[in-house]
């Protein structure tokens, strides 16, 4: 068989039609509260990150800060479908997922500043948020390394006899990691309720999709064919389309214990991380503007809510200003919080060291002299 | 006490833990239908069924990462590596994920996983199959690593490892699987981090672990019989956590220390042990600490030369004689 030609350009889906997608079975019975809730959650993520960008620019945040702005519909849409035994795990662009599952802005902002009040007590930083009590397993810095863990969460759900799923998120660059393919195979081979979600924002750092991936003409999720797995492409500008496609994958996980690969078309407006000085060099200004103006998931949804008279201008303004205020309070909280004490460097390393009265081993665990 | 093999001792530990805790599951290549590449899991599939004994595809990063993820949810996977040498393809999962997730989550997530398999040279399988990475693992806070050398230790440490709430990496030896020793019928657990004096002595302390334990014991016997030197053999058993007390007590008694290991010399486990002894028992030393390690090169294949590369009892004897 001769090789097929790899499509050279990322295929851009047709513009979404929220009015139509709102009538899909999974969306049609949503209450006004729920619909406004999605809007609020997306706005909260955006305002949080805009505020964190300013904090970064003030020099208060170390290292990297990977912003999710432009992709919020994905985390919010997916989180809106989670039940008791549905789990989430993602990479370092993880603030949106954390806030979407219910982490609060204070602990998230404080973590960025490395404060003791941060969600990981200042030990994880921007890339490593965790909230296992909300079925949120991070926040992982090694590209693709979280995907086997996601399959493990799916394995755990199934092993314990629960009806659930594990959504494992990754970027369009991560799909070329070997561990991801091993994970695909295991999930399909063992019928695990895993949902692989490729947030395709077109770029891995400065490398466009066409320069990183060889794939079937249908796109990146279509690699699933090679693993005999279900797959689907979703237009990420529509939170309703996301809920529809992800909902089908969750149903497949719950009812058949089978995995799915989803590719969600999206875009990031900011640089790869805020230190990415080349953010506008590897793509055109026109491209960024087009996405911002015509395909921004938050804006598209806002217009839908206004047009269909679900939300009034006034309600919108209240939600917006509350989110801004919440982010402002979080920035202040983070600023005023104490740094962790030096002694805490060796805490949270071993369960045993943190639970000395339950320790079963003996001998030295740390070697600091 | 019944005499059983090292292999049987590990299998008994696995079986007892499978029966004790419904969350314990054995996963690895060829562990189920094939009965284990080294027959450690022979018969377990028949006894416990495919939910508890699971054959994995050849995807160490995939299935070990999967085990780590499952352990975060409270499953207690015991993952078999056909050889520890294959750990490197799963290194990211073993180090970045198992080793760091508790820390990065500020203690919110535990990883109660066991990864086990043989780690030794001496079987003419060349450089890619002869690694002993306990020193590399011991360098990673968050991980624990043990190297049992006898059936008794293998069983007791394996049970402790499975019950431990932190990740524990157990290094066995293909050369030890067939060796036998006394193992009580009653249940017992050996706490990690406790060294064992394999032979008492008064003139010199020989510190060893894993595959170098039999080497040290042979050397001690030669020293006793041919040179009238009474060597005390301290088997570390556990590298991290480390039983410094037993090492130091022994050295304070004998005033001489000779350290044997199958790692390479540079940054080997014994580099740390030597540091500890000079730091905490300097005044007790009557001679410089000696080390015997694997000759500093990748593992050679040649069956004639491999035994020369690995620590030899005769070299241990020479080094001891040199400081007496
Ligand atoms: C194993 C590994 N290699 C390289 C990096 C550096 N790196 C971090 S993010 C990134 C790009 C990943 O892009 P993608 O998967 O598309 O995700 P996105 O950033 O677009 O969300 C790279 C190369 C890393 N963190 N880990
Ligand atoms: Mg990308």
GROMACS .gro file of N, CA, C and O in nm, chain B residues 102-179:
model
  312
  471UNK      N    1   0.327   1.274   4.505
  471UNK     CA    2   0.288   1.304   4.644
  471UNK      C    3   0.337   1.443   4.682
  471UNK      O    4   0.264   1.524   4.739
  472UNK      N    5   0.460   1.469   4.647
  472UNK     CA    6   0.521   1.598   4.682
  472UNK      C    7   0.450   1.713   4.613
  472UNK      O    8   0.412   1.812   4.676
  473UNK      N    9   0.435   1.698   4.483
  473UNK     CA   10   0.379   1.810   4.406
  473UNK      C   11   0.234   1.837   4.441
  473UNK      O   12   0.182   1.945   4.411
  474UNK      N   13   0.167   1.738   4.500
  474UNK     CA   14   0.028   1.760   4.539
  474UNK      C   15   0.021   1.803   4.685
  474UNK      O   16  -0.087   1.807   4.744
  475UNK      N   17   0.135   1.834   4.744
  475UNK     CA   18   0.134   1.874   4.884
  475UNK      C   19   0.080   1.765   4.976
  475UNK      O   20   0.016   1.793   5.078
  476UNK      N   21   0.106   1.639   4.938
  476UNK     CA   22   0.067   1.527   5.023
  476UNK      C   23  -0.075   1.478   5.002
  476UNK      O   24  -0.125   1.395   5.080
  477UNK      N   25  -0.141   1.526   4.898
  477UNK     CA   26  -0.282   1.486   4.878
  477UNK      C   27  -0.294   1.348   4.814
  477UNK      O   28  -0.399   1.284   4.823
  478UNK      N   29  -0.191   1.305   4.744
  478UNK     CA   30  -0.201   1.181   4.667
  478UNK      C   31  -0.093   1.083   4.712
  478UNK      O   32   0.023   1.120   4.728
  479UNK      N   33  -0.133   0.958   4.735
  479UNK     CA   34  -0.035   0.854   4.768
  479UNK      C   35  -0.022   0.756   4.653
  479UNK      O   36  -0.115   0.737   4.575
  480UNK      N   37   0.093   0.694   4.647
  480UNK     CA   38   0.120   0.599   4.539
  480UNK      C   39   0.167   0.465   4.599
  480UNK      O   40   0.287   0.436   4.604
  481UNK      N   41   0.073   0.384   4.646
  481UNK     CA   42   0.113   0.259   4.711
  481UNK      C   43   0.140   0.147   4.610
  481UNK      O   44   0.070   0.047   4.605
  482UNK      N   45   0.244   0.165   4.532
  482UNK     CA   46   0.274   0.066   4.428
  482UNK      C   47   0.402  -0.010   4.463
  482UNK      O   48   0.488   0.043   4.534
  483UNK      N   49   0.411  -0.134   4.417
  483UNK     CA   50   0.536  -0.210   4.426
  483UNK      C   51   0.580  -0.240   4.284
  483UNK      O   52   0.499  -0.280   4.201
  484UNK      N   53   0.706  -0.217   4.254
  484UNK     CA   54   0.762  -0.259   4.126
  484UNK      C   55   0.876  -0.356   4.159
  484UNK      O   56   0.964  -0.323   4.239
  485UNK      N   57   0.868  -0.476   4.104
  485UNK     CA   58   0.966  -0.577   4.142
  485UNK      C   59   1.016  -0.652   4.018
  485UNK      O   60   0.951  -0.655   3.913
  486UNK      N   61   1.132  -0.715   4.036
  486UNK     CA   62   1.191  -0.793   3.929
  486UNK      C   63   1.338  -0.810   3.957
  486UNK      O   64   1.392  -0.752   4.051
  487UNK      N   65   1.406  -0.891   3.874
  487UNK     CA   66   1.547  -0.916   3.901
  487UNK      C   67   1.639  -0.804   3.852
  487UNK      O   68   1.614  -0.743   3.749
  488UNK      N   69   1.744  -0.779   3.930
  488UNK     CA   70   1.845  -0.679   3.896
  488UNK      C   71   1.981  -0.737   3.934
  488UNK      O   72   2.021  -0.731   4.049
  489UNK      N   73   2.046  -0.797   3.839
  489UNK     CA   74   2.177  -0.856   3.869
  489UNK      C   75   2.252  -0.887   3.741
  489UNK      O   76   2.193  -0.906   3.635
  490UNK      N   77   2.383  -0.895   3.753
  490UNK     CA   78   2.466  -0.943   3.643
  490UNK      C   79   2.499  -1.089   3.667
  490UNK      O   80   2.437  -1.155   3.750
  491UNK      N   81   2.596  -1.138   3.592
  491UNK     CA   82   2.644  -1.273   3.618
  491UNK      C   83   2.575  -1.381   3.539
  491UNK      O   84   2.593  -1.500   3.568
  492UNK      N   85   2.493  -1.343   3.441
  492UNK     CA   86   2.424  -1.448   3.366
  492UNK      C   87   2.453  -1.437   3.217
  492UNK      O   88   2.380  -1.492   3.135
  493UNK      N   89   2.557  -1.366   3.179
  493UNK     CA   90   2.602  -1.359   3.039
  493UNK      C   91   2.493  -1.308   2.946
  493UNK      O   92   2.472  -1.362   2.838
  494UNK      N   93   2.423  -1.206   2.988
  494UNK     CA   94   2.320  -1.150   2.901
  494UNK      C   95   2.356  -1.009   2.853
  494UNK      O   96   2.275  -0.942   2.791
  495UNK      N   97   2.477  -0.969   2.880
  495UNK     CA   98   2.526  -0.844   2.823
  495UNK      C   99   2.475  -0.719   2.893
  495UNK      O  100   2.396  -0.725   2.989
  496UNK      N  101   2.522  -0.607   2.844
  496UNK     CA  102   2.503  -0.479   2.914
  496UNK      C  103   2.357  -0.438   2.930
  496UNK      O  104   2.320  -0.382   3.033
  497UNK      N  105   2.272  -0.466   2.831
  497UNK     CA  106   2.134  -0.417   2.839
  497UNK      C  107   2.047  -0.496   2.937
  497UNK      O  108   1.935  -0.455   2.967
  498UNK      N  109   2.098  -0.609   2.985
  498UNK     CA  110   2.015  -0.694   3.072
  498UNK      C  111   2.076  -0.715   3.211
  498UNK      O  112   2.036  -0.806   3.281
  499UNK      N  113   2.175  -0.635   3.245
  499UNK     CA  114   2.249  -0.665   3.369
  499UNK      C  115   2.254  -0.549   3.467
  499UNK      O  116   2.337  -0.546   3.555
  500UNK      N  117   2.161  -0.455   3.452
  500UNK     CA  118   2.169  -0.335   3.537
  500UNK      C  119   2.123  -0.359   3.681
  500UNK      O  120   2.034  -0.441   3.705
  501UNK      N  121   2.184  -0.284   3.772
  501UNK     CA  122   2.144  -0.286   3.914
  501UNK      C  123   2.119  -0.141   3.955
  501UNK      O  124   2.205  -0.075   4.011
  502UNK      N  125   1.997  -0.090   3.928
  502UNK     CA  126   1.975   0.056   3.946
  502UNK      C  127   1.933   0.099   4.086
  502UNK      O  128   1.874   0.206   4.100
  503UNK      N  129   1.964   0.017   4.191
  503UNK     CA  130   1.918   0.061   4.323
  503UNK      C  131   1.980   0.193   4.365
  503UNK      O  132   1.918   0.271   4.438
  504UNK      N  133   2.104   0.221   4.320
  504UNK     CA  134   2.165   0.349   4.356
  504UNK      C  135   2.090   0.465   4.291
  504UNK      O  136   2.072   0.571   4.349
  505UNK      N  137   2.045   0.444   4.168
  505UNK     CA  138   1.971   0.552   4.099
  505UNK      C  139   1.838   0.577   4.169
  505UNK      O  140   1.798   0.692   4.189
  506UNK      N  141   1.771   0.470   4.206
  506UNK     CA  142   1.642   0.484   4.274
  506UNK      C  143   1.663   0.548   4.411
  506UNK      O  144   1.585   0.636   4.452
  507UNK      N  145   1.767   0.504   4.480
  507UNK     CA  146   1.790   0.557   4.615
  507UNK      C  147   1.818   0.706   4.613
  507UNK      O  148   1.804   0.774   4.714
  508UNK      N  149   1.854   0.757   4.499
  508UNK     CA  150   1.881   0.900   4.485
  508UNK      C  151   1.753   0.983   4.475
  508UNK      O  152   1.758   1.106   4.469
  509UNK      N  153   1.638   0.914   4.474
  509UNK     CA  154   1.511   0.983   4.451
  509UNK      C  155   1.426   0.985   4.577
  509UNK      O  156   1.361   0.886   4.610
  510UNK      N  157   1.425   1.098   4.650
  510UNK     CA  158   1.336   1.107   4.765
  510UNK      C  159   1.192   1.087   4.721
  510UNK      O  160   1.153   1.139   4.617
  511UNK      N  161   1.118   1.010   4.798
  511UNK     CA  162   0.981   0.976   4.759
  511UNK      C  163   0.971   0.829   4.725
  511UNK      O  164   0.864   0.770   4.733
  512UNK      N  165   1.085   0.770   4.687
  512UNK     CA  166   1.087   0.628   4.653
  512UNK      C  167   1.160   0.550   4.762
  512UNK      O  168   1.247   0.603   4.830
  513UNK      N  169   1.125   0.422   4.774
  513UNK     CA  170   1.196   0.331   4.864
  513UNK      C  171   1.251   0.217   4.781
  513UNK      O  172   1.189   0.180   4.680
  514UNK      N  173   1.363   0.161   4.821
  514UNK     CA  174   1.420   0.051   4.742
  514UNK      C  175   1.483  -0.053   4.834
  514UNK      O  176   1.556  -0.018   4.927
  515UNK      N  177   1.448  -0.179   4.809
  515UNK     CA  178   1.502  -0.289   4.888
  515UNK      C  179   1.559  -0.398   4.797
  515UNK      O  180   1.514  -0.415   4.684
  516UNK      N  181   1.661  -0.469   4.848
  516UNK     CA  182   1.731  -0.571   4.770
  516UNK      C  183   1.748  -0.697   4.854
  516UNK      O  184   1.856  -0.720   4.909
  517UNK      N  185   1.645  -0.780   4.867
  517UNK     CA  186   1.658  -0.899   4.951
  517UNK      C  187   1.754  -1.001   4.892
  517UNK      O  188   1.761  -1.016   4.771
  518UNK      N  189   1.826  -1.072   4.981
  518UNK     CA  190   1.927  -1.167   4.934
  518UNK      C  191   1.897  -1.311   4.973
  518UNK      O  192   1.964  -1.402   4.927
  519UNK      N  193   1.799  -1.331   5.061
  519UNK     CA  194   1.768  -1.469   5.103
  519UNK      C  195   1.617  -1.492   5.093
  519UNK      O  196   1.539  -1.396   5.089
  520UNK      N  197   1.574  -1.618   5.089
  520UNK     CA  198   1.431  -1.645   5.084
  520UNK      C  199   1.355  -1.581   5.200
  520UNK      O  200   1.249  -1.521   5.181
  521UNK      N  201   1.412  -1.591   5.319
  521UNK     CA  202   1.346  -1.534   5.437
  521UNK      C  203   1.325  -1.383   5.420
  521UNK      O  204   1.215  -1.330   5.441
  522UNK      N  205   1.431  -1.316   5.377
  522UNK     CA  206   1.422  -1.170   5.359
  522UNK      C  207   1.328  -1.134   5.245
  522UNK      O  208   1.253  -1.037   5.252
  523UNK      N  209   1.335  -1.213   5.138
  523UNK     CA  210   1.254  -1.182   5.020
  523UNK      C  211   1.106  -1.184   5.056
  523UNK      O  212   1.030  -1.096   5.018
  524UNK      N  213   1.066  -1.286   5.132
  524UNK     CA  214   0.925  -1.296   5.167
  524UNK      C  215   0.882  -1.184   5.261
  524UNK      O  216   0.783  -1.114   5.237
  525UNK      N  217   0.960  -1.165   5.365
  525UNK     CA  218   0.922  -1.065   5.465
  525UNK      C  219   0.924  -0.923   5.411
  525UNK      O  220   0.839  -0.841   5.445
  526UNK      N  221   1.022  -0.894   5.327
  526UNK     CA  222   1.031  -0.759   5.272
  526UNK      C  223   0.924  -0.735   5.166
  526UNK      O  224   0.870  -0.624   5.154
  527UNK      N  225   0.893  -0.841   5.089
  527UNK     CA  226   0.790  -0.824   4.986
  527UNK      C  227   0.656  -0.791   5.051
  527UNK      O  228   0.582  -0.704   5.004
  528UNK      N  229   0.627  -0.859   5.161
  528UNK     CA  230   0.499  -0.832   5.227
  528UNK      C  231   0.496  -0.689   5.283
  528UNK      O  232   0.395  -0.618   5.272
  529UNK      N  233   0.608  -0.647   5.339
  529UNK     CA  234   0.614  -0.510   5.390
  529UNK      C  235   0.598  -0.410   5.276
  529UNK      O  236   0.529  -0.308   5.289
  530UNK      N  237   0.662  -0.441   5.163
  530UNK     CA  238   0.657  -0.349   5.048
  530UNK      C  239   0.513  -0.332   5.000
  530UNK      O  240   0.469  -0.221   4.970
  531UNK      N  241   0.440  -0.443   4.994
  531UNK     CA  242   0.303  -0.436   4.943
  531UNK      C  243   0.213  -0.358   5.038
  531UNK      O  244   0.123  -0.286   4.997
  532UNK      N  245   0.240  -0.367   5.168
  532UNK     CA  246   0.156  -0.296   5.266
  532UNK      C  247   0.195  -0.149   5.280
  532UNK      O  248   0.123  -0.071   5.341
  533UNK      N  249   0.310  -0.113   5.229
  533UNK     CA  250   0.361   0.023   5.245
  533UNK      C  251   0.278   0.122   5.163
  533UNK      O  252   0.232   0.092   5.054
  534UNK      N  253   0.260   0.240   5.216
  534UNK     CA  254   0.180   0.341   5.145
  534UNK      C  255   0.262   0.428   5.050
  534UNK      O  256   0.208   0.515   4.983
  535UNK      N  257   0.393   0.407   5.047
  535UNK     CA  258   0.479   0.478   4.953
  535UNK      C  259   0.523   0.380   4.844
  535UNK      O  260   0.515   0.259   4.863
  536UNK      N  261   0.570   0.431   4.731
  536UNK     CA  262   0.618   0.339   4.627
  536UNK      C  263   0.745   0.265   4.673
  536UNK      O  264   0.838   0.328   4.722
  537UNK      N  265   0.743   0.133   4.659
  537UNK     CA  266   0.860   0.053   4.698
  537UNK      C  267   0.907  -0.028   4.577
  537UNK      O  268   0.827  -0.098   4.514
  538UNK      N  269   1.033  -0.016   4.544
  538UNK     CA  270   1.092  -0.087   4.430
  538UNK      C  271   1.179  -0.201   4.484
  538UNK      O  272   1.273  -0.176   4.560
  539UNK      N  273   1.144  -0.321   4.446
  539UNK     CA  274   1.211  -0.440   4.502
  539UNK      C  275   1.300  -0.502   4.395
  539UNK      O  276   1.252  -0.537   4.287
  540UNK      N  277   1.427  -0.517   4.427
  540UNK     CA  278   1.522  -0.574   4.331
  540UNK      C  279   1.561  -0.713   4.375
  540UNK      O  280   1.615  -0.734   4.484
  541UNK      N  281   1.529  -0.808   4.288
  541UNK     CA  282   1.557  -0.948   4.317
  541UNK      C  283   1.679  -0.990   4.234
  541UNK      O  284   1.749  -0.906   4.182
  542UNK      N  285   1.701  -1.120   4.223
  542UNK     CA  286   1.816  -1.166   4.145
  542UNK      C  287   1.785  -1.300   4.079
  542UNK      O  288   1.739  -1.393   4.145
  543UNK      N  289   1.811  -1.306   3.950
  543UNK     CA  290   1.786  -1.434   3.881
  543UNK      C  291   1.877  -1.543   3.936
  543UNK      O  292   1.843  -1.661   3.931
  544UNK      N  293   1.995  -1.505   3.987
  544UNK     CA  294   2.087  -1.605   4.039
  544UNK      C  295   2.044  -1.654   4.177
  544UNK      O  296   2.086  -1.759   4.223
  545UNK      N  297   1.960  -1.574   4.243
  545UNK     CA  298   1.915  -1.616   4.377
  545UNK      C  299   1.783  -1.693   4.373
  545UNK      O  300   1.751  -1.763   4.469
  546UNK      N  301   1.706  -1.680   4.263
  546UNK     CA  302   1.574  -1.743   4.260
  546UNK      C  303   1.577  -1.890   4.302
  546UNK      O  304   1.488  -1.939   4.369
  547UNK      N  305   1.683  -1.962   4.260
  547UNK     CA  306   1.689  -2.106   4.289
  547UNK      C  307   1.751  -2.140   4.424
  547UNK      O  308   1.747  -2.256   4.467
  548UNK      N  309   1.808  -2.041   4.491
  548UNK     CA  310   1.872  -2.070   4.620
  548UNK      C  311   1.766  -2.096   4.726
  548UNK      O  312   1.653  -2.048   4.716
   0.00000   0.00000   0.00000
